[in-house]
């Protein structure tokens, strides 16, 4: 599961990092609390090269008649992505990268209170994604989902799932620029890539967006 994330890299730096041509309608940054159904940064390949574009986070299969025409598909499980009718065509033909600075997961204490954790690395992360153009309204728009897999040893301390992280040397393979074999990338990141710390429950509100959201707190 990956239900919230942060992105703090400026748009021009993002475009440079991924060697992608930036669109004119990219979401504002920084955003320390990116929520489902909002616009997110997406890197996709194509005949004219890589593009950094804006997409709705929440994959909409072509048969949805409305944006709420079925379950909210913000994640796609790596184990079944090639079989699910909603995802299988996108998995083969429309893979993308979703840049993040870090992401959040939650645990529950003995009283059932949900506490958020911020997970990050030494550098921005490129999460595996898939995308779909949805034509259920007058103006078609693009939508995306984050690919997830079973947690590695580090992440398993707080959650049993994690997003698939694509390493720099594999970006081209995931985007379809280097032939076949992208399926081999849908696995957990090395245990030593990610770190995490507990953060304030303010991030639970989708109205909160400031840098204080990723600051560590004393769990005691």
PDB file of C-alpha atoms in Angstrom:
ATOM      1  CA  UNK A   1       0.000   0.000   0.000  1.00  0.00           C
ATOM      2  CA  UNK A   2       1.153   3.517  -0.741  1.00  0.00           C
ATOM      3  CA  UNK A   3      -1.481   6.117   0.055  1.00  0.00           C
ATOM      4  CA  UNK A   4       0.403   9.394   0.596  1.00  0.00           C
ATOM      5  CA  UNK A   5       3.786  10.746  -0.419  1.00  0.00           C
ATOM      6  CA  UNK A   6       5.938  13.867  -0.519  1.00  0.00           C
ATOM      7  CA  UNK A   7       7.655  15.521  -3.480  1.00  0.00           C
ATOM      8  CA  UNK A   8      10.012  18.445  -2.861  1.00  0.00           C
ATOM      9  CA  UNK A   9      12.203  18.455  -5.973  1.00  0.00           C
ATOM     10  CA  UNK A  10      11.623  21.560  -8.150  1.00  0.00           C
ATOM     11  CA  UNK A  11      10.038  20.898 -11.517  1.00  0.00           C
ATOM     12  CA  UNK A  12      13.117  21.902 -13.513  1.00  0.00           C
ATOM     13  CA  UNK A  13      15.341  19.697 -11.356  1.00  0.00           C
ATOM     14  CA  UNK A  14      12.919  16.814 -11.823  1.00  0.00           C
ATOM     15  CA  UNK A  15      12.993  17.248 -15.585  1.00  0.00           C
ATOM     16  CA  UNK A  16      16.789  17.350 -15.564  1.00  0.00           C
ATOM     17  CA  UNK A  17      17.098  14.293 -13.320  1.00  0.00           C
ATOM     18  CA  UNK A  18      14.940  12.160 -15.596  1.00  0.00           C
ATOM     19  CA  UNK A  19      16.117  13.779 -18.855  1.00  0.00           C
ATOM     20  CA  UNK A  20      12.467  14.522 -19.626  1.00  0.00           C
ATOM     21  CA  UNK A  21      10.731  17.409 -21.372  1.00  0.00           C
ATOM     22  CA  UNK A  22       8.474  19.129 -18.805  1.00  0.00           C
ATOM     23  CA  UNK A  23       4.820  19.934 -19.485  1.00  0.00           C
ATOM     24  CA  UNK A  24       3.418  23.378 -18.718  1.00  0.00           C
ATOM     25  CA  UNK A  25       0.773  22.215 -16.219  1.00  0.00           C
ATOM     26  CA  UNK A  26       2.872  20.408 -13.627  1.00  0.00           C
ATOM     27  CA  UNK A  27       1.639  20.343 -10.014  1.00  0.00           C
ATOM     28  CA  UNK A  28       3.041  22.830  -7.523  1.00  0.00           C
ATOM     29  CA  UNK A  29       6.047  21.795  -5.454  1.00  0.00           C
ATOM     30  CA  UNK A  30       7.013  21.279  -2.745  1.00  0.00           C
ATOM     31  CA  UNK A  31       4.093  19.214  -1.496  1.00  0.00           C
ATOM     32  CA  UNK A  32       4.682  17.205   1.660  1.00  0.00           C
ATOM     33  CA  UNK A  33       1.307  15.465   1.590  1.00  0.00           C
ATOM     34  CA  UNK A  34       0.312  14.318  -1.887  1.00  0.00           C
ATOM     35  CA  UNK A  35      -3.083  12.611  -1.679  1.00  0.00           C
ATOM     36  CA  UNK A  36      -5.021  10.259  -3.974  1.00  0.00           C
ATOM     37  CA  UNK A  37      -7.154  11.816  -6.758  1.00  0.00           C
ATOM     38  CA  UNK A  38      -4.852  14.860  -6.971  1.00  0.00           C
ATOM     39  CA  UNK A  39      -2.463  15.632  -9.828  1.00  0.00           C
ATOM     40  CA  UNK A  40       1.016  14.126  -9.523  1.00  0.00           C
ATOM     41  CA  UNK A  41       4.271  14.245 -11.483  1.00  0.00           C
ATOM     42  CA  UNK A  42       4.771  11.352 -13.881  1.00  0.00           C
ATOM     43  CA  UNK A  43       7.658  10.469 -16.197  1.00  0.00           C
ATOM     44  CA  UNK A  44       6.671   8.494 -19.281  1.00  0.00           C
ATOM     45  CA  UNK A  45       8.467   7.485 -22.453  1.00  0.00           C
ATOM     46  CA  UNK A  46       7.355   7.911 -26.034  1.00  0.00           C
ATOM     47  CA  UNK A  47       8.370   8.362 -29.640  1.00  0.00           C
ATOM     48  CA  UNK A  48       9.575  11.896 -28.904  1.00  0.00           C
ATOM     49  CA  UNK A  49      11.504  10.932 -25.774  1.00  0.00           C
ATOM     50  CA  UNK A  50      10.728  11.133 -22.094  1.00  0.00           C
ATOM     51  CA  UNK A  51       8.110  13.560 -20.844  1.00  0.00           C
ATOM     52  CA  UNK A  52       7.444  14.903 -17.354  1.00  0.00           C
ATOM     53  CA  UNK A  53       3.678  15.343 -17.176  1.00  0.00           C
ATOM     54  CA  UNK A  54       0.785  15.718 -14.757  1.00  0.00           C
ATOM     55  CA  UNK A  55      -1.661  12.861 -14.139  1.00  0.00           C
ATOM     56  CA  UNK A  56      -4.481  12.103 -11.730  1.00  0.00           C
ATOM     57  CA  UNK A  57      -3.371   9.683  -9.028  1.00  0.00           C
ATOM     58  CA  UNK A  58      -6.139   7.119  -9.189  1.00  0.00           C
ATOM     59  CA  UNK A  59      -6.169   4.803 -12.197  1.00  0.00           C
ATOM     60  CA  UNK A  60      -9.429   4.832 -14.170  1.00  0.00           C
ATOM     61  CA  UNK A  61     -10.094   1.780 -16.376  1.00  0.00           C
ATOM     62  CA  UNK A  62     -11.723   2.587 -19.696  1.00  0.00           C
ATOM     63  CA  UNK A  63     -15.039   1.037 -18.619  1.00  0.00           C
ATOM     64  CA  UNK A  64     -15.556   3.431 -15.684  1.00  0.00           C
ATOM     65  CA  UNK A  65     -18.448   5.734 -16.621  1.00  0.00           C
ATOM     66  CA  UNK A  66     -17.495   8.270 -13.943  1.00  0.00           C
ATOM     67  CA  UNK A  67     -14.469   8.999 -11.768  1.00  0.00           C
ATOM     68  CA  UNK A  68     -16.282   7.254  -8.911  1.00  0.00           C
ATOM     69  CA  UNK A  69     -17.530   4.443 -11.154  1.00  0.00           C
ATOM     70  CA  UNK A  70     -15.644   1.772  -9.226  1.00  0.00           C
ATOM     71  CA  UNK A  71     -12.972   1.236  -6.550  1.00  0.00           C
ATOM     72  CA  UNK A  72     -10.285   3.907  -6.217  1.00  0.00           C
ATOM     73  CA  UNK A  73      -7.233   2.275  -7.821  1.00  0.00           C
ATOM     74  CA  UNK A  74      -4.218   4.131  -6.454  1.00  0.00           C
ATOM     75  CA  UNK A  75      -2.050   0.979  -6.244  1.00  0.00           C
ATOM     76  CA  UNK A  76      -1.574  -2.069  -8.469  1.00  0.00           C
ATOM     77  CA  UNK A  77      -0.174  -5.278  -6.977  1.00  0.00           C
ATOM     78  CA  UNK A  78       2.917  -6.539  -8.808  1.00  0.00           C
ATOM     79  CA  UNK A  79       1.879 -10.134  -8.204  1.00  0.00           C
ATOM     80  CA  UNK A  80      -1.373  -9.793 -10.191  1.00  0.00           C
ATOM     81  CA  UNK A  81      -0.873  -6.711 -12.370  1.00  0.00           C
ATOM     82  CA  UNK A  82      -0.395  -8.738 -15.565  1.00  0.00           C
ATOM     83  CA  UNK A  83      -3.663 -10.615 -14.983  1.00  0.00           C
ATOM     84  CA  UNK A  84      -6.094  -7.958 -13.741  1.00  0.00           C
ATOM     85  CA  UNK A  85      -8.313  -6.624 -16.557  1.00  0.00           C
ATOM     86  CA  UNK A  86      -7.922  -3.082 -15.221  1.00  0.00           C
ATOM     87  CA  UNK A  87      -4.121  -3.147 -15.372  1.00  0.00           C
ATOM     88  CA  UNK A  88      -2.802  -5.767 -17.781  1.00  0.00           C
ATOM     89  CA  UNK A  89      -2.727  -3.619 -20.944  1.00  0.00           C
ATOM     90  CA  UNK A  90      -1.107  -0.712 -19.086  1.00  0.00           C
ATOM     91  CA  UNK A  91       1.448  -3.075 -17.557  1.00  0.00           C
ATOM     92  CA  UNK A  92       2.534  -4.106 -21.046  1.00  0.00           C
ATOM     93  CA  UNK A  93       2.273  -0.789 -22.873  1.00  0.00           C
ATOM     94  CA  UNK A  94       2.012   2.184 -20.490  1.00  0.00           C
ATOM     95  CA  UNK A  95       4.543   2.008 -17.703  1.00  0.00           C
ATOM     96  CA  UNK A  96       5.767   5.191 -16.021  1.00  0.00           C
ATOM     97  CA  UNK A  97       7.861   6.513 -13.146  1.00  0.00           C
ATOM     98  CA  UNK A  98       6.421   8.542 -10.289  1.00  0.00           C
ATOM     99  CA  UNK A  99       9.043  10.740  -8.579  1.00  0.00           C
ATOM    100  CA  UNK A 100       8.785  11.088  -4.794  1.00  0.00           C
ATOM    101  CA  UNK A 101      10.995  12.419  -2.036  1.00  0.00           C
ATOM    102  CA  UNK A 102       9.462   9.953   0.403  1.00  0.00           C
ATOM    103  CA  UNK A 103       6.187   8.257   1.269  1.00  0.00           C
ATOM    104  CA  UNK A 104       4.064   7.496   4.321  1.00  0.00           C
ATOM    105  CA  UNK A 105       2.744   4.377   6.005  1.00  0.00           C
ATOM    106  CA  UNK A 106       0.749   3.922   9.198  1.00  0.00           C
ATOM    107  CA  UNK A 107       0.820   1.604  12.200  1.00  0.00           C
ATOM    108  CA  UNK A 108      -1.705   1.204  15.004  1.00  0.00           C
ATOM    109  CA  UNK A 109      -0.915   1.364  18.719  1.00  0.00           C
ATOM    110  CA  UNK A 110      -2.622  -0.723  21.396  1.00  0.00           C
ATOM    111  CA  UNK A 111      -5.526   1.731  21.540  1.00  0.00           C
ATOM    112  CA  UNK A 112      -6.068   1.501  17.775  1.00  0.00           C
ATOM    113  CA  UNK A 113      -4.675   4.975  17.049  1.00  0.00           C
ATOM    114  CA  UNK A 114      -3.030   5.221  13.607  1.00  0.00           C
ATOM    115  CA  UNK A 115       0.475   6.694  13.656  1.00  0.00           C
ATOM    116  CA  UNK A 116       2.216   7.809  10.454  1.00  0.00           C
ATOM    117  CA  UNK A 117       5.793   7.016   9.448  1.00  0.00           C
ATOM    118  CA  UNK A 118       7.838   8.789   6.792  1.00  0.00           C
ATOM    119  CA  UNK A 119       9.940   6.505   4.571  1.00  0.00           C
ATOM    120  CA  UNK A 120      12.760   7.956   2.466  1.00  0.00           C
ATOM    121  CA  UNK A 121      16.251   7.448   1.063  1.00  0.00           C
ATOM    122  CA  UNK A 122      19.343   9.601   0.501  1.00  0.00           C
ATOM    123  CA  UNK A 123      18.013  10.761  -2.883  1.00  0.00           C
ATOM    124  CA  UNK A 124      14.623  11.123  -4.572  1.00  0.00           C
ATOM    125  CA  UNK A 125      12.912   7.838  -5.441  1.00  0.00           C
ATOM    126  CA  UNK A 126      11.375   6.753  -8.741  1.00  0.00           C
ATOM    127  CA  UNK A 127       8.351   4.565  -8.020  1.00  0.00           C
ATOM    128  CA  UNK A 128       7.071   2.138 -10.630  1.00  0.00           C
ATOM    129  CA  UNK A 129       3.755   3.212 -12.088  1.00  0.00           C
ATOM    130  CA  UNK A 130       1.284   2.499 -14.856  1.00  0.00           C
ATOM    131  CA  UNK A 131      -0.993   4.962 -16.622  1.00  0.00           C
ATOM    132  CA  UNK A 132      -4.227   5.081 -18.584  1.00  0.00           C
ATOM    133  CA  UNK A 133      -5.941   7.806 -20.598  1.00  0.00           C
ATOM    134  CA  UNK A 134      -9.578   7.992 -19.490  1.00  0.00           C
ATOM    135  CA  UNK A 135     -12.236   9.302 -21.857  1.00  0.00           C
ATOM    136  CA  UNK A 136     -15.289   9.164 -19.615  1.00  0.00           C
ATOM    137  CA  UNK A 137     -15.719  12.947 -19.689  1.00  0.00           C
ATOM    138  CA  UNK A 138     -15.777  15.532 -22.459  1.00  0.00           C
ATOM    139  CA  UNK A 139     -12.065  16.195 -22.072  1.00  0.00           C
ATOM    140  CA  UNK A 140      -9.939  13.012 -21.725  1.00  0.00           C
ATOM    141  CA  UNK A 141      -7.238  13.021 -19.067  1.00  0.00           C
ATOM    142  CA  UNK A 142      -4.480  10.693 -17.924  1.00  0.00           C
ATOM    143  CA  UNK A 143      -4.542   8.689 -14.708  1.00  0.00           C
ATOM    144  CA  UNK A 144      -1.962   6.549 -12.916  1.00  0.00           C
ATOM    145  CA  UNK A 145      -1.368   4.016 -10.159  1.00  0.00           C
ATOM    146  CA  UNK A 146       1.710   3.026  -8.142  1.00  0.00           C
ATOM    147  CA  UNK A 147       2.910  -0.574  -8.390  1.00  0.00           C
ATOM    148  CA  UNK A 148       3.409  -2.290  -5.022  1.00  0.00           C
ATOM    149  CA  UNK A 149       4.990  -5.525  -3.847  1.00  0.00           C
ATOM    150  CA  UNK A 150       5.692  -7.384  -0.608  1.00  0.00           C
ATOM    151  CA  UNK A 151       7.725  -5.439   1.937  1.00  0.00           C
ATOM    152  CA  UNK A 152      11.459  -5.944   2.307  1.00  0.00           C
ATOM    153  CA  UNK A 153      13.084  -6.596   5.669  1.00  0.00           C
ATOM    154  CA  UNK A 154      13.226  -2.907   6.572  1.00  0.00           C
ATOM    155  CA  UNK A 155       9.664  -2.024   5.601  1.00  0.00           C
ATOM    156  CA  UNK A 156       8.150  -5.141   7.145  1.00  0.00           C
ATOM    157  CA  UNK A 157       8.650  -3.544  10.557  1.00  0.00           C
ATOM    158  CA  UNK A 158       5.781  -1.152   9.799  1.00  0.00           C
ATOM    159  CA  UNK A 159       3.862  -2.588   6.806  1.00  0.00           C
ATOM    160  CA  UNK A 160       3.564  -5.771   4.761  1.00  0.00           C
ATOM    161  CA  UNK A 161       3.539  -3.929   1.404  1.00  0.00           C
ATOM    162  CA  UNK A 162       5.738  -1.295  -0.231  1.00  0.00           C
ATOM    163  CA  UNK A 163       5.951   0.551  -3.559  1.00  0.00           C
ATOM    164  CA  UNK A 164       8.267  -0.857  -6.204  1.00  0.00           C
ATOM    165  CA  UNK A 165      11.317   1.417  -6.433  1.00  0.00           C
ATOM    166  CA  UNK A 166      13.055   1.527  -9.818  1.00  0.00           C
ATOM    167  CA  UNK A 167      16.803   2.192  -9.635  1.00  0.00           C
ATOM    168  CA  UNK A 168      18.380   4.766 -11.939  1.00  0.00           C
ATOM    169  CA  UNK A 169      20.034   2.185 -14.163  1.00  0.00           C
ATOM    170  CA  UNK A 170      16.664   0.480 -14.746  1.00  0.00           C
ATOM    171  CA  UNK A 171      14.569   3.535 -15.628  1.00  0.00           C
ATOM    172  CA  UNK A 172      14.937   2.871 -19.349  1.00  0.00           C
ATOM    173  CA  UNK A 173      13.914  -0.766 -18.988  1.00  0.00           C
ATOM    174  CA  UNK A 174      10.810   0.087 -16.986  1.00  0.00           C
ATOM    175  CA  UNK A 175       9.803   2.787 -19.472  1.00  0.00           C
ATOM    176  CA  UNK A 176      10.163   0.375 -22.387  1.00  0.00           C
ATOM    177  CA  UNK A 177      13.207   2.078 -23.893  1.00  0.00           C
ATOM    178  CA  UNK A 178      15.472  -0.951 -23.518  1.00  0.00           C
ATOM    179  CA  UNK A 179      13.358  -3.818 -24.763  1.00  0.00           C
ATOM    180  CA  UNK A 180      11.675  -6.511 -22.697  1.00  0.00           C
ATOM    181  CA  UNK A 181      12.256  -7.591 -19.110  1.00  0.00           C
ATOM    182  CA  UNK A 182      10.429  -4.973 -17.042  1.00  0.00           C
ATOM    183  CA  UNK A 183       8.644  -7.718 -15.087  1.00  0.00           C
ATOM    184  CA  UNK A 184      11.944  -8.605 -13.399  1.00  0.00           C
ATOM    185  CA  UNK A 185      11.980  -5.167 -11.762  1.00  0.00           C
ATOM    186  CA  UNK A 186       8.752  -5.668  -9.815  1.00  0.00           C
ATOM    187  CA  UNK A 187      10.360  -6.711  -6.553  1.00  0.00           C
ATOM    188  CA  UNK A 188      11.175  -5.189  -3.189  1.00  0.00           C
ATOM    189  CA  UNK A 189      14.024  -2.713  -2.915  1.00  0.00           C
ATOM    190  CA  UNK A 190      17.208  -3.738  -1.060  1.00  0.00           C
ATOM    191  CA  UNK A 191      16.869  -3.627   2.714  1.00  0.00           C
ATOM    192  CA  UNK A 192      19.482  -0.887   3.052  1.00  0.00           C
ATOM    193  CA  UNK A 193      17.879   1.595   0.627  1.00  0.00           C
ATOM    194  CA  UNK A 194      15.133   3.027   2.815  1.00  0.00           C
ATOM    195  CA  UNK A 195      14.949   4.564   6.284  1.00  0.00           C
ATOM    196  CA  UNK A 196      11.905   5.643   8.266  1.00  0.00           C
ATOM    197  CA  UNK A 197      10.894   7.667  11.290  1.00  0.00           C
ATOM    198  CA  UNK A 198       7.640   8.465  13.031  1.00  0.00           C
ATOM    199  CA  UNK A 199       5.987  11.791  12.203  1.00  0.00           C
ATOM    200  CA  UNK A 200       3.163  13.865  13.604  1.00  0.00           C
ATOM    201  CA  UNK A 201      -0.430  12.783  13.017  1.00  0.00           C
ATOM    202  CA  UNK A 202      -1.063  16.140  11.318  1.00  0.00           C
ATOM    203  CA  UNK A 203      -0.291  14.384   8.038  1.00  0.00           C
ATOM    204  CA  UNK A 204      -3.535  12.439   8.467  1.00  0.00           C
ATOM    205  CA  UNK A 205      -5.354  15.556   7.259  1.00  0.00           C
ATOM    206  CA  UNK A 206      -5.341  16.093   3.506  1.00  0.00           C
ATOM    207  CA  UNK A 207      -5.277  19.844   4.183  1.00  0.00           C
ATOM    208  CA  UNK A 208      -1.779  19.701   5.707  1.00  0.00           C
ATOM    209  CA  UNK A 209       1.122  20.247   3.299  1.00  0.00           C
ATOM    210  CA  UNK A 210       4.041  21.901   5.123  1.00  0.00           C
ATOM    211  CA  UNK A 211       7.624  20.689   5.696  1.00  0.00           C
ATOM    212  CA  UNK A 212       6.903  19.981   9.363  1.00  0.00           C
ATOM    213  CA  UNK A 213       4.982  16.894   8.238  1.00  0.00           C
ATOM    214  CA  UNK A 214       8.181  14.939   7.561  1.00  0.00           C
ATOM    215  CA  UNK A 215      10.009  16.020  10.729  1.00  0.00           C
ATOM    216  CA  UNK A 216      10.682  13.154  13.164  1.00  0.00           C
ATOM    217  CA  UNK A 217       8.871  13.126  16.483  1.00  0.00           C
ATOM    218  CA  UNK A 218       9.722  11.398  19.740  1.00  0.00           C
ATOM    219  CA  UNK A 219       7.398   8.353  19.857  1.00  0.00           C
ATOM    220  CA  UNK A 220       7.464   8.449  23.648  1.00  0.00           C
TER     221      UNK A 220
END
